[in-house]
Coordinates of C-alpha atoms in Angstrom, one line a residue:
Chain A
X1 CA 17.5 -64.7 -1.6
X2 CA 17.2 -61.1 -1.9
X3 CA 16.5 -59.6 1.4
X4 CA 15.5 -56.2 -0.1
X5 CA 13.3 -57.4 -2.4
X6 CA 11.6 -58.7 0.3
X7 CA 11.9 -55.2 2.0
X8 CA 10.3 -53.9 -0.7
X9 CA 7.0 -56.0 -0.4
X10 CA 6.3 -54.7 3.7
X11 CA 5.5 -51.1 3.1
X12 CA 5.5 -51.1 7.1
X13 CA 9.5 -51.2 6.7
X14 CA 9.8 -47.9 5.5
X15 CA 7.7 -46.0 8.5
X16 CA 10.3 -43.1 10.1
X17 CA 9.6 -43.7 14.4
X18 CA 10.8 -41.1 16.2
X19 CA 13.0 -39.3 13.3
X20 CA 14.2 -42.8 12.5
X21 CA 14.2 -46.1 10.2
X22 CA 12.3 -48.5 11.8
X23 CA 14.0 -51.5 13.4
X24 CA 11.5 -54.0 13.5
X25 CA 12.6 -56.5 15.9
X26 CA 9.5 -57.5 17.7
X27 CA 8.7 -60.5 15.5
X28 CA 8.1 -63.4 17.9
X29 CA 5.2 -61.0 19.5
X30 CA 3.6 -60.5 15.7
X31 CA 5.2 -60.1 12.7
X32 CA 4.9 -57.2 9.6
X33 CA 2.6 -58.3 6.8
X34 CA 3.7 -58.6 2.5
X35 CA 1.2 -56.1 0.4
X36 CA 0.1 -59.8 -0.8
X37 CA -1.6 -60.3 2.2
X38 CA -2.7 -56.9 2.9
X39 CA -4.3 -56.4 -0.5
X40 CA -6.2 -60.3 -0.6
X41 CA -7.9 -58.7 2.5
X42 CA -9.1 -55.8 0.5
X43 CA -10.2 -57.6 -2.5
X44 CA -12.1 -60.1 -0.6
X45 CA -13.9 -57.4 1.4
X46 CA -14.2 -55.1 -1.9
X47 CA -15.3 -57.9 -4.8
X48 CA -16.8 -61.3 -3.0
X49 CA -17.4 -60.5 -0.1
X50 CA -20.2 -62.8 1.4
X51 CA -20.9 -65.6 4.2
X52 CA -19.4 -68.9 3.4
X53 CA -20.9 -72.9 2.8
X54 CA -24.5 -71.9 2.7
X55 CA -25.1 -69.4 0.3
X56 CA -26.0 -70.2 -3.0
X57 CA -25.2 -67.4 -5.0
X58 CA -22.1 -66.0 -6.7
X59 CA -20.2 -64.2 -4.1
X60 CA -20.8 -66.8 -1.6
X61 CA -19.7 -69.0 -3.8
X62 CA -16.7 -67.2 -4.2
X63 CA -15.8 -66.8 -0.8
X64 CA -16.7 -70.2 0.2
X65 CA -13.4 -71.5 -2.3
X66 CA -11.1 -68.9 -1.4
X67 CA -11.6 -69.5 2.2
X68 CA -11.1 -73.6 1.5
X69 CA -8.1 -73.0 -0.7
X70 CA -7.0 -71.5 2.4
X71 CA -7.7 -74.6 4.4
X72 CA -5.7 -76.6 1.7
X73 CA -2.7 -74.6 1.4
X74 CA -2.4 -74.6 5.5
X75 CA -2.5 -78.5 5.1
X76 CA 0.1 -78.6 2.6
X77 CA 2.4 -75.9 4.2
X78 CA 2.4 -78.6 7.7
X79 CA 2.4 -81.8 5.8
X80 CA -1.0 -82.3 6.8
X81 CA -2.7 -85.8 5.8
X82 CA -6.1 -84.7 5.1
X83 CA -8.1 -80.5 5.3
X84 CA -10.1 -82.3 7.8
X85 CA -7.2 -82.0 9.9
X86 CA -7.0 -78.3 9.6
X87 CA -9.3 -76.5 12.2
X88 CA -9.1 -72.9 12.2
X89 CA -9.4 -70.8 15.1
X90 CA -8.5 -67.1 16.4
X91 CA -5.3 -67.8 17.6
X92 CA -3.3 -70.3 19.0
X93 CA -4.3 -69.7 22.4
X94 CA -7.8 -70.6 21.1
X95 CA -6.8 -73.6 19.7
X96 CA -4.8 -75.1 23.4
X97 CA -8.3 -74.1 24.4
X98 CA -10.3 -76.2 22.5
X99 CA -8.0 -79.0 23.0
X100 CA -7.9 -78.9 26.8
X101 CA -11.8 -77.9 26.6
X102 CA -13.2 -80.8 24.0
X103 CA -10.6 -83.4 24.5
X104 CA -9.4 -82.7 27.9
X105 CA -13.3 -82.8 29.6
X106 CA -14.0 -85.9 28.3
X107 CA -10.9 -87.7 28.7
X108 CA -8.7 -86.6 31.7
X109 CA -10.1 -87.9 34.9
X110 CA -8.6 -87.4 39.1
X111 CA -5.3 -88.7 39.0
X112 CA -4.1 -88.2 35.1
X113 CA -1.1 -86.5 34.4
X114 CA -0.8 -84.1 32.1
X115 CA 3.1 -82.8 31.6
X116 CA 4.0 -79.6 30.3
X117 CA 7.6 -77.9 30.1
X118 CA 8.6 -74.7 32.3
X119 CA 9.2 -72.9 29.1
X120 CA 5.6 -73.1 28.0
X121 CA 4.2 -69.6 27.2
X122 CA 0.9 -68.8 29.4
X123 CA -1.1 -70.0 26.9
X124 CA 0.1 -73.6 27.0
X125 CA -0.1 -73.5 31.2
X126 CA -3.4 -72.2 32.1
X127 CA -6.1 -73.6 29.8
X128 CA -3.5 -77.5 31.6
X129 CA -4.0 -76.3 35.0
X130 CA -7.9 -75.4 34.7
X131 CA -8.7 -78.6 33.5
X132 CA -6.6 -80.1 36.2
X133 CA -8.0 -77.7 38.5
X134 CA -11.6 -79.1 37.8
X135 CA -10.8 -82.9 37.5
X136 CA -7.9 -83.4 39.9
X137 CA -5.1 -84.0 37.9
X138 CA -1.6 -83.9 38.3
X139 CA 0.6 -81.2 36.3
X140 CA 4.2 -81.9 35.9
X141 CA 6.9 -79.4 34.4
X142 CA 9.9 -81.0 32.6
X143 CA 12.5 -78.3 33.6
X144 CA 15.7 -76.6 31.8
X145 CA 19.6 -77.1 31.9
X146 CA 21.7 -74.1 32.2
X147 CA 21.7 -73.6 28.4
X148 CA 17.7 -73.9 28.0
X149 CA 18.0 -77.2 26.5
X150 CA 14.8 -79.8 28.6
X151 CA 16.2 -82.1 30.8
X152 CA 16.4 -85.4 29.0
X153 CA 16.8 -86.8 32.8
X154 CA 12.9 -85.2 33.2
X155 CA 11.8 -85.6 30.3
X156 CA 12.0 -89.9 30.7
X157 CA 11.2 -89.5 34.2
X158 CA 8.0 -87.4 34.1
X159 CA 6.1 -89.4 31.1
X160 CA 5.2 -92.2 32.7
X161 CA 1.7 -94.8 32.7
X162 CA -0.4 -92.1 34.5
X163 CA 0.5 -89.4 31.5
X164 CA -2.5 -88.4 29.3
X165 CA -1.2 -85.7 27.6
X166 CA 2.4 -83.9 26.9
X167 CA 2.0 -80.1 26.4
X168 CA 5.3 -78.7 24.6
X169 CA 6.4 -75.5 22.3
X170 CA 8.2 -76.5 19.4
X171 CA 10.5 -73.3 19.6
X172 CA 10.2 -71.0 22.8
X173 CA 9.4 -67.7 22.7
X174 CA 11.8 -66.7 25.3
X175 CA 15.3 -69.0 24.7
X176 CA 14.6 -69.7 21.1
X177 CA 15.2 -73.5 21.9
X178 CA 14.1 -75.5 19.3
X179 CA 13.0 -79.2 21.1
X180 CA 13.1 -82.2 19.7
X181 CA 9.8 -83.0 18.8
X182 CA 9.6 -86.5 17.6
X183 CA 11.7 -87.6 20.8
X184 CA 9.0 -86.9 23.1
X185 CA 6.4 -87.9 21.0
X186 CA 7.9 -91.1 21.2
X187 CA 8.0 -91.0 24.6
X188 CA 4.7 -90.0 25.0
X189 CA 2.8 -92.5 22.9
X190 CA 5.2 -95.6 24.1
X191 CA 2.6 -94.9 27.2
X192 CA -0.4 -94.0 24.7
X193 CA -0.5 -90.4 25.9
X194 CA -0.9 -87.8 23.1
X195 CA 1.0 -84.9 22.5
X196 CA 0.2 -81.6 21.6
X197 CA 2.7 -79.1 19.9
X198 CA 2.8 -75.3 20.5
X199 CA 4.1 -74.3 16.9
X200 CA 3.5 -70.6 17.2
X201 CA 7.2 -69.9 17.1
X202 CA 8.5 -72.5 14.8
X203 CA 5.6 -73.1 11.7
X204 CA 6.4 -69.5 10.4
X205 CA 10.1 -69.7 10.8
X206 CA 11.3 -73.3 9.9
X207 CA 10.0 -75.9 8.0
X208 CA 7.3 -78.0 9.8
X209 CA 5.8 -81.1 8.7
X210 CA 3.2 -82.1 11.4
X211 CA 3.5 -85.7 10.2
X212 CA 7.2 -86.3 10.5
X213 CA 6.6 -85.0 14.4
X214 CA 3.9 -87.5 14.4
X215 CA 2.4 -85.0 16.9
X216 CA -1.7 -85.2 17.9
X217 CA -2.2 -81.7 18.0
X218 CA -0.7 -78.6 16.7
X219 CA -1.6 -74.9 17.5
X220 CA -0.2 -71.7 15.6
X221 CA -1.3 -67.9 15.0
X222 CA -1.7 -66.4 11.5
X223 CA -0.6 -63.3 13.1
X224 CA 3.1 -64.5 13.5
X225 CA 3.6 -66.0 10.1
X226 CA 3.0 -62.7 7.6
X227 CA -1.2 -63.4 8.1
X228 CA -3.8 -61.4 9.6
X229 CA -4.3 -61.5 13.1
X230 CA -8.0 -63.2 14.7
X231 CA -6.4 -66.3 12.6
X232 CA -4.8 -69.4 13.8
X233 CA -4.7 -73.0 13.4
X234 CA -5.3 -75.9 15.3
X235 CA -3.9 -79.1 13.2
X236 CA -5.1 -82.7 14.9
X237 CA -5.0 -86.5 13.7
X238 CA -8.5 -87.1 12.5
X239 CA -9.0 -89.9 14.9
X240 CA -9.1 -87.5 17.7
X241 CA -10.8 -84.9 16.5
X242 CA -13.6 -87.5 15.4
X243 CA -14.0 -88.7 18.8
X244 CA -13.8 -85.3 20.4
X245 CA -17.0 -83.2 21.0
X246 CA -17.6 -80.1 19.8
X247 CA -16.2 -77.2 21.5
X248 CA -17.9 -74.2 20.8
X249 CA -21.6 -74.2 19.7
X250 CA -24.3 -72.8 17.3
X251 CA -24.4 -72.0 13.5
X252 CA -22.3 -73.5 11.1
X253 CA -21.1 -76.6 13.3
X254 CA -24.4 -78.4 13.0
X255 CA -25.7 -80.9 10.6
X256 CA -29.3 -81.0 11.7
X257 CA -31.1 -79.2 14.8
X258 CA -34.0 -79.8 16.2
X259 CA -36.0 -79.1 19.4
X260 CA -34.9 -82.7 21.1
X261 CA -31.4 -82.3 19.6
X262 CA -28.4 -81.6 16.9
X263 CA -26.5 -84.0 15.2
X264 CA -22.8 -82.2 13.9
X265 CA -21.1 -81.7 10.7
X266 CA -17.9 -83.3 9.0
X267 CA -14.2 -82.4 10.4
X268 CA -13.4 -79.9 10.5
X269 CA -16.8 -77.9 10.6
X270 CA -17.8 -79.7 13.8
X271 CA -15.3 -77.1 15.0
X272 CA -15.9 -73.9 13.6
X273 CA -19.2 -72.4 14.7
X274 CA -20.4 -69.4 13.5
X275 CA -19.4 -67.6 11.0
X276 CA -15.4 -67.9 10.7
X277 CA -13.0 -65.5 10.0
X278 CA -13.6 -65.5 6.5
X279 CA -10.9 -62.6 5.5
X280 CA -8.3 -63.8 8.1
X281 CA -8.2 -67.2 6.7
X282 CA -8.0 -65.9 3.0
X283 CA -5.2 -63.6 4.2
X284 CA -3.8 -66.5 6.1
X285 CA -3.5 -68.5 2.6
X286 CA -1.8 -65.8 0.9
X287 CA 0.8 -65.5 3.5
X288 CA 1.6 -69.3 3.3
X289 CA 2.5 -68.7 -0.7
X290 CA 4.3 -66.2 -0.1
X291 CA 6.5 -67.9 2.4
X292 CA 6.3 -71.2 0.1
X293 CA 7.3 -69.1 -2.2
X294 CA 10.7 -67.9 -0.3
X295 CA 11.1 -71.5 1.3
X296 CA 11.1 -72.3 4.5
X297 CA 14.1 -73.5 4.2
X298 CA 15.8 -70.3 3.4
X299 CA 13.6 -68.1 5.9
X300 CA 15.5 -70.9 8.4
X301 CA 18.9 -70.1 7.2
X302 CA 18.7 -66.7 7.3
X303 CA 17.3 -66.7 11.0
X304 CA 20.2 -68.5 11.9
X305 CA 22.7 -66.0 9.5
X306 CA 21.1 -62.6 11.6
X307 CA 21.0 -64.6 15.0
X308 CA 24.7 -66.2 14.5
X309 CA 25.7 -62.4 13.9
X310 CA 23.6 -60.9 16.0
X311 CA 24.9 -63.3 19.4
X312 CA 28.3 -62.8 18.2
X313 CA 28.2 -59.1 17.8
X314 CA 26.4 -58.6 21.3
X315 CA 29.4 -60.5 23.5
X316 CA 31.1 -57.4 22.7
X317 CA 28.6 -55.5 25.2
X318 CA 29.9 -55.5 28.8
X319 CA 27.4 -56.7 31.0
X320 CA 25.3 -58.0 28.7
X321 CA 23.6 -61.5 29.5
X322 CA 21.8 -63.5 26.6
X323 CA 19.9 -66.9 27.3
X324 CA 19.2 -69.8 25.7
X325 CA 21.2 -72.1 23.5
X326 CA 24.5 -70.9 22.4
X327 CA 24.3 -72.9 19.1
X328 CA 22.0 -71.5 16.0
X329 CA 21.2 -74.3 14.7
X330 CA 19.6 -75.4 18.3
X331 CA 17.6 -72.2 18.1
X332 CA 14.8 -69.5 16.4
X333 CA 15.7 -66.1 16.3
X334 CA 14.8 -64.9 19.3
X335 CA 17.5 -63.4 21.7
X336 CA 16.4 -62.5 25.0
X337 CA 19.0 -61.1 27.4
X338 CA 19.5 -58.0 29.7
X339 CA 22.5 -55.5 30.1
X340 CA 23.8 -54.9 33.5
X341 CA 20.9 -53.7 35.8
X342 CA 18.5 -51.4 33.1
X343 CA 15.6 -52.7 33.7
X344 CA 14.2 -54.2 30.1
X345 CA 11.4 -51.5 30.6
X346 CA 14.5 -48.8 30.2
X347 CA 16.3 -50.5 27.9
X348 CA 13.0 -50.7 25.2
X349 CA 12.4 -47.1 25.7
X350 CA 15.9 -45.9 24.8
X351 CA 15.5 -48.5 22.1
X352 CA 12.3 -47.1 21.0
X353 CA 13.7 -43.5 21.2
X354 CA 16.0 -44.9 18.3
X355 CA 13.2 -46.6 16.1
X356 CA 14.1 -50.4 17.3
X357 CA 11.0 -52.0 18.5
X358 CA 11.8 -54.8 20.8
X359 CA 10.0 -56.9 23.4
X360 CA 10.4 -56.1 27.6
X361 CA 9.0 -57.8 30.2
X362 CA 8.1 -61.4 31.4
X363 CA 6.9 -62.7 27.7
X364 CA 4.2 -64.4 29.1
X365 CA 6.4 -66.7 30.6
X366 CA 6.4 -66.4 34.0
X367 CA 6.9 -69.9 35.2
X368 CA 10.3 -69.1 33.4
X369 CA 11.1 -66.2 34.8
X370 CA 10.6 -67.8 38.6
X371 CA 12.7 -70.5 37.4
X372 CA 15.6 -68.6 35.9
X373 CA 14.8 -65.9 38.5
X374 CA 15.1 -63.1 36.4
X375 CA 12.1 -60.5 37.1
X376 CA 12.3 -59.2 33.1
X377 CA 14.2 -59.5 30.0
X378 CA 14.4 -58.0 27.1
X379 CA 14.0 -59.5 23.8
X380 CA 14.7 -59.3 20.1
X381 CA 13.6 -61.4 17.8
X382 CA 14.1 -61.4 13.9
X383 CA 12.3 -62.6 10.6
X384 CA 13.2 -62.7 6.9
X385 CA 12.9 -59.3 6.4
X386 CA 16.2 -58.2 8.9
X387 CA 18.9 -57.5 8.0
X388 CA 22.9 -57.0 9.7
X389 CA 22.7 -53.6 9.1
X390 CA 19.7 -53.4 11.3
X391 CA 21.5 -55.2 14.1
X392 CA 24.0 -52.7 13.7
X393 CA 21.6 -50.2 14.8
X394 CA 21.0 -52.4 17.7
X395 CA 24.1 -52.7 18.8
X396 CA 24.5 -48.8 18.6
X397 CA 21.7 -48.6 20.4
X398 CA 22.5 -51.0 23.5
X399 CA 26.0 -49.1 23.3
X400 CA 24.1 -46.1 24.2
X401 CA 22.0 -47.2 26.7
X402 CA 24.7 -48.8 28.5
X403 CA 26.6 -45.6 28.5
X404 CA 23.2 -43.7 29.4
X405 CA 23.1 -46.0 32.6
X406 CA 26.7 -46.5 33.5
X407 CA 28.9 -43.4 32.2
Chain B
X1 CA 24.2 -38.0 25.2
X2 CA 20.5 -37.2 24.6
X3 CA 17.9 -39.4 25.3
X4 CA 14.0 -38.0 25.7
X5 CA 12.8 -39.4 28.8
X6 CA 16.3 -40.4 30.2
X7 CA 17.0 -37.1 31.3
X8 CA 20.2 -36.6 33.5
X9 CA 18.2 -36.1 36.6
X10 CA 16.0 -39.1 36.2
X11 CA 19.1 -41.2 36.1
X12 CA 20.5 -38.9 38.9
X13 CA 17.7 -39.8 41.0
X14 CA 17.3 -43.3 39.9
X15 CA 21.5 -43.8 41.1
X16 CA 21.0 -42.1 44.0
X17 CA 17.5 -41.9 45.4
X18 CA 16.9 -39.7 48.3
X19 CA 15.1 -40.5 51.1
X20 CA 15.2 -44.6 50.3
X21 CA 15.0 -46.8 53.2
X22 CA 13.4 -47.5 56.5
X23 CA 11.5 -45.0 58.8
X24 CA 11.5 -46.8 62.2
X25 CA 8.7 -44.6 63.3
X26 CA 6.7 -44.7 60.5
X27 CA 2.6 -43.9 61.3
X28 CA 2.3 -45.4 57.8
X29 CA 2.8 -47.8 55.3
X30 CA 1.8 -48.9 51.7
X31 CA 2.7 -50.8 48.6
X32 CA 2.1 -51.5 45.1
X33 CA 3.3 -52.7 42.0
X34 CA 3.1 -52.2 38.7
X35 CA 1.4 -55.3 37.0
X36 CA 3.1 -54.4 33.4
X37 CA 6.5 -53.5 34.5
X38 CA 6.8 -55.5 37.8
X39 CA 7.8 -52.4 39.5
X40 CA 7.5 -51.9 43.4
X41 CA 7.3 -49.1 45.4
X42 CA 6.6 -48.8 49.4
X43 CA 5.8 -45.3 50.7
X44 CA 6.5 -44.9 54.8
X45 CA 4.7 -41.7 56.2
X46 CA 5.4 -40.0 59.4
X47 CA 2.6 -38.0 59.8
X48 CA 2.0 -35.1 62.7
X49 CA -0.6 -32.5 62.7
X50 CA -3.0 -33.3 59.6
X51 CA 0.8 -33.1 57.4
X52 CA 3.4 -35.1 56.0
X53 CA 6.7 -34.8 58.7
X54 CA 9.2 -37.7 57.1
X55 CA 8.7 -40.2 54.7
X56 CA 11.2 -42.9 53.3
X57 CA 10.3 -45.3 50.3
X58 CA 11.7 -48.5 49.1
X59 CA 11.2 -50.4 45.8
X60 CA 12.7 -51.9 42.6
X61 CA 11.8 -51.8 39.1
X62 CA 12.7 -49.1 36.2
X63 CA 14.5 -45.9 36.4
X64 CA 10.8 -44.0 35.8
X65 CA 9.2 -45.7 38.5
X66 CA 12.5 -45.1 41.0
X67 CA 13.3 -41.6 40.0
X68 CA 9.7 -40.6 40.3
X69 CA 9.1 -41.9 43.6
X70 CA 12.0 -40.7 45.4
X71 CA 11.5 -37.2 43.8
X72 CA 7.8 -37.3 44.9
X73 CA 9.0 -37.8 48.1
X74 CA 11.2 -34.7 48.0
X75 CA 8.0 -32.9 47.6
X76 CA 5.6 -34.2 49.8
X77 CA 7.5 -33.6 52.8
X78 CA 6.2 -30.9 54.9
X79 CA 2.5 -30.9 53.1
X80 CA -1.3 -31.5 54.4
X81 CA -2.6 -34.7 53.2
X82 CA -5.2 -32.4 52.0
X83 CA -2.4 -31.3 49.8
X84 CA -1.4 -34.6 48.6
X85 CA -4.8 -36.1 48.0
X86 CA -5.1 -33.2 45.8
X87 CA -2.2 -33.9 43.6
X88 CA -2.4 -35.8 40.4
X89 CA -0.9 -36.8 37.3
X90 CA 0.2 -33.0 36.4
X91 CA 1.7 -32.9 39.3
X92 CA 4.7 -35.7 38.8
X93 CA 5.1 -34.5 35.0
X94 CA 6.0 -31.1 36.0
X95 CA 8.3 -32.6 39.0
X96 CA 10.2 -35.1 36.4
X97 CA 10.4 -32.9 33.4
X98 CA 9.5 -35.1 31.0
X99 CA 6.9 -36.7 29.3
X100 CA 7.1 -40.5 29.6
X101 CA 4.6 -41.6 27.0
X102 CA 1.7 -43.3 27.4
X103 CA 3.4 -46.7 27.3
X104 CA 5.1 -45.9 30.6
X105 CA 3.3 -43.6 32.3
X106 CA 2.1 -46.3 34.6
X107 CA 5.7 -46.1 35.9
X108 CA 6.5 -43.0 36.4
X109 CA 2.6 -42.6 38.7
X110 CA 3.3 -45.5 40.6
X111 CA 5.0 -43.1 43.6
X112 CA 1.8 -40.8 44.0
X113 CA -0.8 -43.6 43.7
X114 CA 1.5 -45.0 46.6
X115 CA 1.4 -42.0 48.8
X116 CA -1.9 -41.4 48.6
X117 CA -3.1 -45.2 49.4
X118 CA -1.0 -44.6 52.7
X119 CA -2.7 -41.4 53.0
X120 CA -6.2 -42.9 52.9
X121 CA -5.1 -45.6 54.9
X122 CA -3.6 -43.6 57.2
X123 CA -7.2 -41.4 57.4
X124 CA -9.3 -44.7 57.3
X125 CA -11.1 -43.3 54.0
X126 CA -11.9 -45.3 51.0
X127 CA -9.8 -45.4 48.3
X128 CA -11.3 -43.6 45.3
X129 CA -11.5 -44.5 41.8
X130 CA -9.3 -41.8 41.2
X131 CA -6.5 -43.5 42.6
X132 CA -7.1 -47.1 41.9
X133 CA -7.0 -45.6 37.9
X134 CA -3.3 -44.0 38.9
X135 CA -1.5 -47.4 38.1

């Protein structure tokens, strides 16, 4: 693979911050876009640009494929069985939403349990513990050993008979741990509770096939994976999402309305109402060529290249603290750590001041944070696009700050 | 060593903040915290006269948030509350030097939107959109 070719294809890359070459290490929040994706978004809005499935003339004809090639090539991309399993959504956060909305209403009742991990980002916590809220279930939290691998202890322990539903990320957005998927899968349906995979961090940087993890449902974001963002996916067995009602109302969704009544359409239109994101999803389907097109296999490997060199080269920081998973193959690129006592707040200024954009704060993970008791960290996190010579820069960088804050 | 924002007597301040700690006597008190950041900062007023006699503040969080406070509190001491509910955003640039950006100018107001919800407090006066819009 040649990285800067791949430079070469995210005008972004070049942008000057501050008198300096960007550093664009703030890829686990969103990530840059190819000229592929930006310029599909153009041409749909400047040559067919028209509502989808109803209209009968050219344009929305037009649109109408280009938006279900989309669907198509996001089923491919996760090994999906069938488009019908392909729902999309805004975001990720939507789709946890319509999960614990459609399914979790009409199937979790006062005393369920519903298990989630303590490295689950907000967005795979709150939509759990509203619907446990209103129905009186029981939330559990499978907890971390000192290298941010899940208890295996907890994880046996807290699936049990009374378990409806096991809430997990694939990769966390904080200690990069990649979990073992199809383990806890198995331990959730040997008690017929489903499972539902938080795949924001792991579809766009390692090969995912939704029906090797034999998971129920999957949620991602466009927005991380090259595509627009107001994007995402939520992936489900069809069985489910046949029994499930609808969760948001109106046009599109419905097969027939009348005063006394609606009757609603096919998977997965039952769950798109209103118009969709027509452009998002067409900019969505470009992004998964182009990463096809790399491999996920080698956007993988060179993750764990930059994060392998990038761990090793900031051991040679004093007072610098990383967490997660020592081993790279056990992890995403994502590094979070802190240095000394700068606050992250400090450390992403002086970082910014150099044209490195990296994350600060609690990373919407504040479960974690209580647990590790650590009020902030700070966090870089790489795609296919980095390079050594950018962690370089890094390095200088932290060098600097350290020195700013302790001469 | 340059740095923009990290000026030598931010850091000098943030090291070794004046007038941190306790005020036994305190007629005062008030916190808040930064929702973003997670910074905290608690202002304790000793007030005499209609103006500020001592003051002592405590907190944690970023060097902007710290080295703003404790230089705010440099300031205040000695002033009418009149004085202080008339100070504002301008007021902390100037004193700092520097211009923190609108990324983390939350931090570096934290200090005076402190101050002045121990000043209303202390007066029994409703705090005014003003300074709920600080932080």
């Amino acid at each position: 693979m040649n990285v800067s070719r791949i430079r070469d294809d995210f005008p972004i890359l070049k942008r000057r911050v501050n008198g300096k070459s960007l550093v664009y290490f703030d890829n686990a929040a969103t990530s840059q876009k190819p000229t592929q994706v930006i310029e599909a978004l153009g041409r749909y809005y400047r040559e067919y640009n028209a509502n989808i499935h109803r209209g009968i003339h050219k344009l929305a004809e037009e649109a109408t494929i280009a938006h279900e090639e989309a669907r198509e090539k996001v089923a491919k991309f996760i090994n999906a069985n069938h488009t019908e399993e392909i729902v999309f959504v805004r975001n990720a956060t939507e789709a946890i939403n319509l999960v614990a909305y459609a399914w979790g209403r009409a199937n979790i009742k006062q005393g369920d349990k519903i298990v989630l991990t303590i490295m689950e980002h907000h967005s795979n916590i709150v939509p759990w513990q509203q619907l446990a809220n209103e129905k009186g279930a029981k939330l559990e939290f499978i907890k971390i050993d000192e290298e941010g691998h899940l208890r295996q202890d907890e994880i046996h322990e807290l699936i049990d008979e009374r378990t409806k539903i096991v809430c997990i990320t694939h990769a966390s957005n904080v200690l990069g741990t990649i979990n073992s998927i199809k383990e806890i899968t198995r331990a959730a349906h040997r008690f017929g509770a489903l499972i539902l995979v938080d795949a924001a961090q792991s579809v766009p940087h390692m090969p995912v096939d939704a029906r090797d993890l034999d998971c129920d449902f999957m949620a991602f974001s466009g927005h991380k994976m090259m595509g627009p963002t107001g994007i995402g996916v939520l992936y489900g067995k069809s069985k489910h999402f046949e029994n499930m009602p609808p969760f948001l109302c109106g046009g599109e969704m419905i097969k027939e309305v009348h005063t006394t009544g609606a009757s609603w359409k096919d998977l997965p239109y039952k769950f798109e109402a209103g118009t969709p994101n027509i452009a998002g999803a067409i900019g969505l389907g470009v992004a998964v060529d182009y990463l096809r097109n790399v491999g996920m296999e080698t956007v993988h490997d060179h993750e764990k290249q930059i994060t392998g060199y990038a761990l090793s080269r900031m051991t040679e920081i004093d007072g610098l603290v990383v967490y997660g998973p020592k081993d790279v193959t056990k992890r995403v690129g994502v590094i979070s750590f802190n240095l000394g006592d700068i606050h992250a707040h400090d450390l992403a200024s002086i970082m910014d001041e150099e044209g490195i954009a990296i994350r600060s704060g609690h990373h919407c993970a504040q479960p974690l944070m209580e647990f590790l008791n650590v009020p902030a960290m700070s966090r870089a996190s790489f795609y296919i696009y980095n390079t050594n010579e950018e962690v370089d820069v890094f390095i200088n960088a932290l060098e600097k700050a350290r020195k700013l804050f302790n001469p | 060593m340059s740095s923009d924002i990290y000026k030598d007597i931010i850091l000098d301040y943030y090291r070794n903040p004046r007038n941190f700690g306790d005020l036994a006597d305190a007629d005062v008190r008030a916190k808040d915290s930064n929702p973003l950041c997670g910074d905290i900062i608690e202002m304790q007023l000793k007030i005499n006269d209609g103006k500020i006699d001592d003051v002592r503040f405590k907190g944690k969080g970023c060097a902007i948030s710290q080295a703003s406070a404790s230089m705010l509190t440099e300031v205040i001491k000695g002033k009418s509350l009149d004085d202080v509910k008339a100070m504002g955003k301008s007021n902390v640039l100037e004193l700092m030097g520097i211009d923190p950006g609108p990324t983390r100018i939350k931090c570096a107001l934290l200090g005076l939107k402190v101050v002045k919800l121990a000043v209303y407090g202390y007066l029994g006066q409703a705090i005014t959109e003003e300074v709920k819009q600080l932080v």
